[in-house]
């Protein structure tokens, strides 16, 4: 069975600070990796995904994530956050059959203006 | 439609009552998923459909929960004899297909269920 851990439950940053949210997964086979974001009052939206190829993935709104297979990690980064990045961020993994996403517990990010 | 539509957006019911939650996926999406998100937690898988059939229902917590998708489009999640612990946001998602490299889910806004 696959599992996902997000170690930071709450993160508070000032605008222009750099962001890194941790994500570690547990699964022995080939995985697909995702970050979803949920802005206040909105539904879950895909931020970025990794299936194969370049382990550094660029997403929307200046976000990126790096897949490090040896560490079973897929951390999310952004060099300079904005107040509008305030949201909850979920890391998720699916196996190569792709029929079920397993989510982490989420990280709630608050960016102070 | 343009997105995944879920109704009702909010449902308040009493313990022991029966509840139905509806999901209308993106047109043409063959795969449909139900997740449950409790307060402060990530979405938890319940069931997914490929077409009309439930391809994996391993996430349904017990036999009070059931879901159908009779025509391969709209799906209904049914909860019998509701309990206070069933209170959560029930999320529906759809995708074009399952299989390697194709599992990108589009989520609806969810149905918030409160059992008093």
Short mmCIF file of C-alpha atoms in Angstrom, two decimals:
data_model
loop_
_atom_site.label_atom_id
_atom_site.label_comp_id
_atom_site.label_asym_id
_atom_site.label_seq_id
_atom_site.Cartn_x
_atom_site.Cartn_y
_atom_site.Cartn_z
CA UNK A 1 0.00 0.00 0.00
CA UNK A 2 1.19 3.48 -0.74
CA UNK A 3 1.30 6.32 1.76
CA UNK A 4 2.23 9.99 1.70
CA UNK A 5 3.67 12.11 4.49
CA UNK A 6 3.67 15.88 4.66
CA UNK A 7 5.66 16.82 7.71
CA UNK A 8 4.76 20.51 7.86
CA UNK A 9 1.13 20.95 8.87
CA UNK A 10 1.19 24.72 9.15
CA UNK A 11 3.63 27.16 7.60
CA UNK A 12 3.59 30.93 8.02
CA UNK A 13 5.75 33.09 5.77
CA UNK A 14 6.09 36.73 4.90
CA UNK A 15 5.70 37.85 1.31
CA UNK A 16 8.83 37.36 -0.81
CA UNK A 17 10.10 34.58 1.43
CA UNK A 18 11.13 31.30 -0.17
CA UNK A 19 8.95 28.24 0.26
CA UNK A 20 9.72 24.56 0.50
CA UNK A 21 7.06 22.05 1.52
CA UNK A 22 8.15 18.52 2.22
CA UNK A 23 6.54 15.41 0.78
CA UNK A 24 7.70 11.84 1.24
CA UNK A 25 5.96 8.79 -0.10
CA UNK A 26 6.12 5.11 0.54
CA UNK A 27 5.73 2.82 -2.44
CA UNK A 28 8.07 0.29 -3.95
CA UNK A 29 7.18 0.60 -7.61
CA UNK A 30 6.93 3.26 -10.26
CA UNK A 31 4.89 6.23 -9.13
CA UNK A 32 3.19 9.29 -10.50
CA UNK A 33 3.45 12.33 -8.22
CA UNK A 34 1.22 15.35 -7.85
CA UNK A 35 0.77 18.55 -5.92
CA UNK A 36 -2.74 19.89 -5.56
CA UNK A 37 -3.70 23.25 -4.07
CA UNK A 38 -6.92 24.33 -2.40
CA UNK A 39 -7.39 28.09 -2.11
CA UNK A 40 -9.82 29.33 0.55
CA UNK A 41 -13.36 28.55 -0.49
CA UNK A 42 -12.31 26.84 -3.70
CA UNK A 43 -11.96 23.26 -4.87
CA UNK A 44 -8.80 21.23 -5.24
CA UNK A 45 -6.75 22.20 -8.29
CA UNK A 46 -3.74 20.55 -9.88
CA UNK A 47 -0.56 22.54 -9.32
CA UNK A 48 1.93 20.23 -11.03
CA UNK A 49 2.60 16.60 -11.77
CA UNK A 50 5.47 14.22 -12.43
CA UNK A 51 5.15 11.08 -14.52
CA UNK A 52 8.62 10.54 -15.96
CA UNK A 53 11.59 12.37 -17.46
CA UNK A 54 13.16 15.49 -15.97
CA UNK A 55 12.80 15.18 -12.19
CA UNK A 56 12.48 18.95 -11.83
CA UNK A 57 8.89 19.81 -12.69
CA UNK A 58 7.57 23.31 -13.32
CA UNK A 59 3.99 24.09 -12.45
CA UNK A 60 1.65 27.03 -12.50
CA UNK A 61 2.19 30.28 -10.62
CA UNK A 62 5.95 29.85 -10.33
CA UNK A 63 5.85 26.61 -8.35
CA UNK A 64 8.22 23.75 -8.99
CA UNK A 65 8.88 20.35 -7.44
CA UNK A 66 11.80 17.98 -7.55
CA UNK A 67 11.46 14.21 -7.58
CA UNK A 68 14.34 12.57 -5.73
CA UNK A 69 13.86 8.86 -6.15
CA UNK A 70 16.56 7.85 -3.67
CA UNK A 71 14.84 9.87 -0.95
CA UNK A 72 11.26 9.01 -1.97
CA UNK A 73 10.60 12.72 -1.93
CA UNK A 74 8.75 15.25 -4.07
CA UNK A 75 9.19 18.60 -2.34
CA UNK A 76 7.37 21.70 -3.54
CA UNK A 77 9.25 24.98 -3.89
CA UNK A 78 8.67 28.57 -4.81
CA UNK A 79 11.45 31.19 -4.66
CA UNK A 80 9.24 34.10 -3.60
CA UNK A 81 5.74 33.64 -2.21
CA UNK A 82 2.87 36.07 -2.54
CA UNK A 83 -0.09 36.73 -0.27
CA UNK A 84 -2.28 35.03 -2.91
CA UNK A 85 -0.41 31.75 -2.32
CA UNK A 86 -2.22 31.38 0.98
CA UNK A 87 -3.87 27.99 0.62
CA UNK A 88 -3.67 24.36 1.62
CA UNK A 89 -1.26 22.20 -0.38
CA UNK A 90 -1.63 18.46 -0.84
CA UNK A 91 0.94 16.03 -2.13
CA UNK A 92 -0.42 12.88 -3.78
CA UNK A 93 0.91 9.71 -5.36
CA UNK A 94 -0.54 7.10 -7.66
CA UNK A 95 0.96 3.86 -8.86
CA UNK A 96 1.66 3.30 -12.50
CA UNK A 97 -1.78 1.79 -13.05
CA UNK A 98 -2.98 5.25 -12.10
CA UNK A 99 -6.30 4.22 -10.71
CA UNK A 100 -6.13 5.72 -7.24
CA UNK A 101 -4.55 8.82 -5.75
CA UNK A 102 -3.28 8.66 -2.18
CA UNK A 103 -3.05 12.07 -0.55
CA UNK A 104 -0.92 13.40 2.24
CA UNK A 105 -2.50 15.20 5.16
CA UNK A 106 -1.91 18.63 3.66
CA UNK A 107 0.11 21.71 4.60
CA UNK A 108 -1.71 24.91 5.38
CA UNK A 109 0.33 27.89 4.14
CA UNK A 110 -0.36 31.41 5.33
CA UNK A 111 1.51 34.26 3.67
CA UNK A 112 1.49 37.52 5.59
CA UNK A 113 1.34 40.67 3.47
CA UNK B 1 -20.24 20.53 -18.46
CA UNK B 2 -17.13 22.64 -17.99
CA UNK B 3 -16.28 21.19 -14.63
CA UNK B 4 -17.27 18.52 -12.12
CA UNK B 5 -20.58 19.44 -10.52
CA UNK B 6 -21.64 18.19 -7.11
CA UNK B 7 -24.98 18.57 -5.41
CA UNK B 8 -25.96 19.44 -2.79
CA UNK B 9 -23.13 21.70 -1.75
CA UNK B 10 -24.25 21.41 1.85
CA UNK B 11 -26.37 18.78 3.53
CA UNK B 12 -27.38 18.70 7.18
CA UNK B 13 -29.09 15.57 8.39
CA UNK B 14 -29.90 13.74 11.57
CA UNK B 15 -28.20 10.62 12.81
CA UNK B 16 -29.80 7.52 11.32
CA UNK B 17 -31.11 9.20 8.16
CA UNK B 18 -30.35 8.23 4.56
CA UNK B 19 -28.37 10.60 2.33
CA UNK B 20 -27.62 10.77 -1.39
CA UNK B 21 -24.86 12.88 -2.88
CA UNK B 22 -24.69 13.45 -6.60
CA UNK B 23 -21.75 13.98 -8.95
CA UNK B 24 -21.91 15.08 -12.57
CA UNK B 25 -18.45 14.59 -14.13
CA UNK B 26 -16.84 16.39 -17.02
CA UNK B 27 -18.44 15.25 -20.26
CA UNK B 28 -16.46 12.42 -21.82
CA UNK B 29 -14.55 11.52 -18.67
CA UNK B 30 -14.80 7.75 -18.28
CA UNK B 31 -13.26 7.50 -14.82
CA UNK B 32 -15.04 8.87 -11.76
CA UNK B 33 -13.77 8.94 -8.19
CA UNK B 34 -15.24 9.60 -4.77
CA UNK B 35 -13.09 10.85 -1.92
CA UNK B 36 -13.90 11.93 1.63
CA UNK B 37 -12.09 14.78 3.36
CA UNK B 38 -12.46 15.13 7.10
CA UNK B 39 -11.50 18.34 8.87
CA UNK B 40 -7.74 18.85 8.92
CA UNK B 41 -6.98 15.82 6.78
CA UNK B 42 -6.22 15.04 3.19
CA UNK B 43 -8.76 13.46 0.87
CA UNK B 44 -9.29 9.78 1.51
CA UNK B 45 -10.14 7.44 -1.38
CA UNK B 46 -13.54 5.76 -1.29
CA UNK B 47 -14.36 4.28 -4.70
CA UNK B 48 -13.70 4.69 -8.38
CA UNK B 49 -15.67 3.82 -11.48
CA UNK B 50 -14.45 3.02 -14.94
CA UNK B 51 -17.57 3.48 -17.02
CA UNK B 52 -20.57 1.99 -15.24
CA UNK B 53 -18.71 -0.47 -13.06
CA UNK B 54 -17.01 0.07 -9.75
CA UNK B 55 -13.41 -0.87 -10.52
CA UNK B 56 -12.18 -0.40 -6.95
CA UNK B 57 -14.40 0.07 -3.89
CA UNK B 58 -11.76 -0.80 -1.33
CA UNK B 59 -12.00 2.60 0.33
CA UNK B 60 -15.66 2.39 1.32
CA UNK B 61 -15.57 2.29 5.13
CA UNK B 62 -18.46 -0.15 5.63
CA UNK B 63 -21.63 -1.48 4.04
CA UNK B 64 -23.59 1.67 4.90
CA UNK B 65 -21.80 3.31 1.97
CA UNK B 66 -22.70 2.52 -1.61
CA UNK B 67 -22.21 4.25 -4.94
CA UNK B 68 -23.69 3.79 -8.39
CA UNK B 69 -23.06 5.09 -11.88
CA UNK B 70 -25.77 3.39 -13.94
CA UNK B 71 -25.20 5.11 -17.29
CA UNK B 72 -21.49 5.78 -17.02
CA UNK B 73 -21.90 9.48 -16.39
CA UNK B 74 -23.62 10.81 -13.26
CA UNK B 75 -22.80 9.03 -10.02
CA UNK B 76 -24.62 8.92 -6.71
CA UNK B 77 -22.98 8.18 -3.37
CA UNK B 78 -25.49 6.74 -0.94
CA UNK B 79 -25.06 6.62 2.82
CA UNK B 80 -27.51 4.67 4.96
CA UNK B 81 -28.11 5.11 8.70
CA UNK B 82 -25.80 8.09 8.88
CA UNK B 83 -23.56 8.53 11.91
CA UNK B 84 -21.92 11.64 13.32
CA UNK B 85 -18.56 10.28 12.18
CA UNK B 86 -19.73 10.46 8.57
CA UNK B 87 -19.58 14.25 8.73
CA UNK B 88 -17.04 15.36 6.14
CA UNK B 89 -16.69 16.91 2.71
CA UNK B 90 -17.36 14.33 0.02
CA UNK B 91 -15.34 15.06 -3.10
CA UNK B 92 -15.96 13.78 -6.57
CA UNK B 93 -13.36 13.81 -9.32
CA UNK B 94 -13.22 12.63 -12.90
CA UNK B 95 -10.52 11.92 -15.45
CA UNK B 96 -10.26 11.00 -19.10
CA UNK B 97 -8.95 7.54 -18.39
CA UNK B 98 -6.97 5.49 -16.00
CA UNK B 99 -3.63 3.96 -16.81
CA UNK B 100 -0.04 5.07 -16.76
CA UNK B 101 0.41 8.76 -17.39
CA UNK B 102 -3.28 9.50 -17.72
CA UNK B 103 -4.46 9.88 -14.15
CA UNK B 104 -4.98 13.61 -13.81
CA UNK B 105 -8.07 14.18 -11.69
CA UNK B 106 -10.34 17.20 -11.90
CA UNK B 107 -12.19 17.73 -8.63
CA UNK B 108 -15.59 19.19 -7.88
CA UNK B 109 -16.25 21.65 -5.09
CA UNK B 110 -17.50 18.90 -2.80
CA UNK B 111 -20.62 18.20 -0.79
CA UNK B 112 -20.30 19.09 2.88
CA UNK B 113 -22.25 16.59 4.97
CA UNK B 114 -23.06 17.35 8.59
CA UNK B 115 -24.71 14.66 10.68
CA UNK B 116 -26.27 16.00 13.87
#
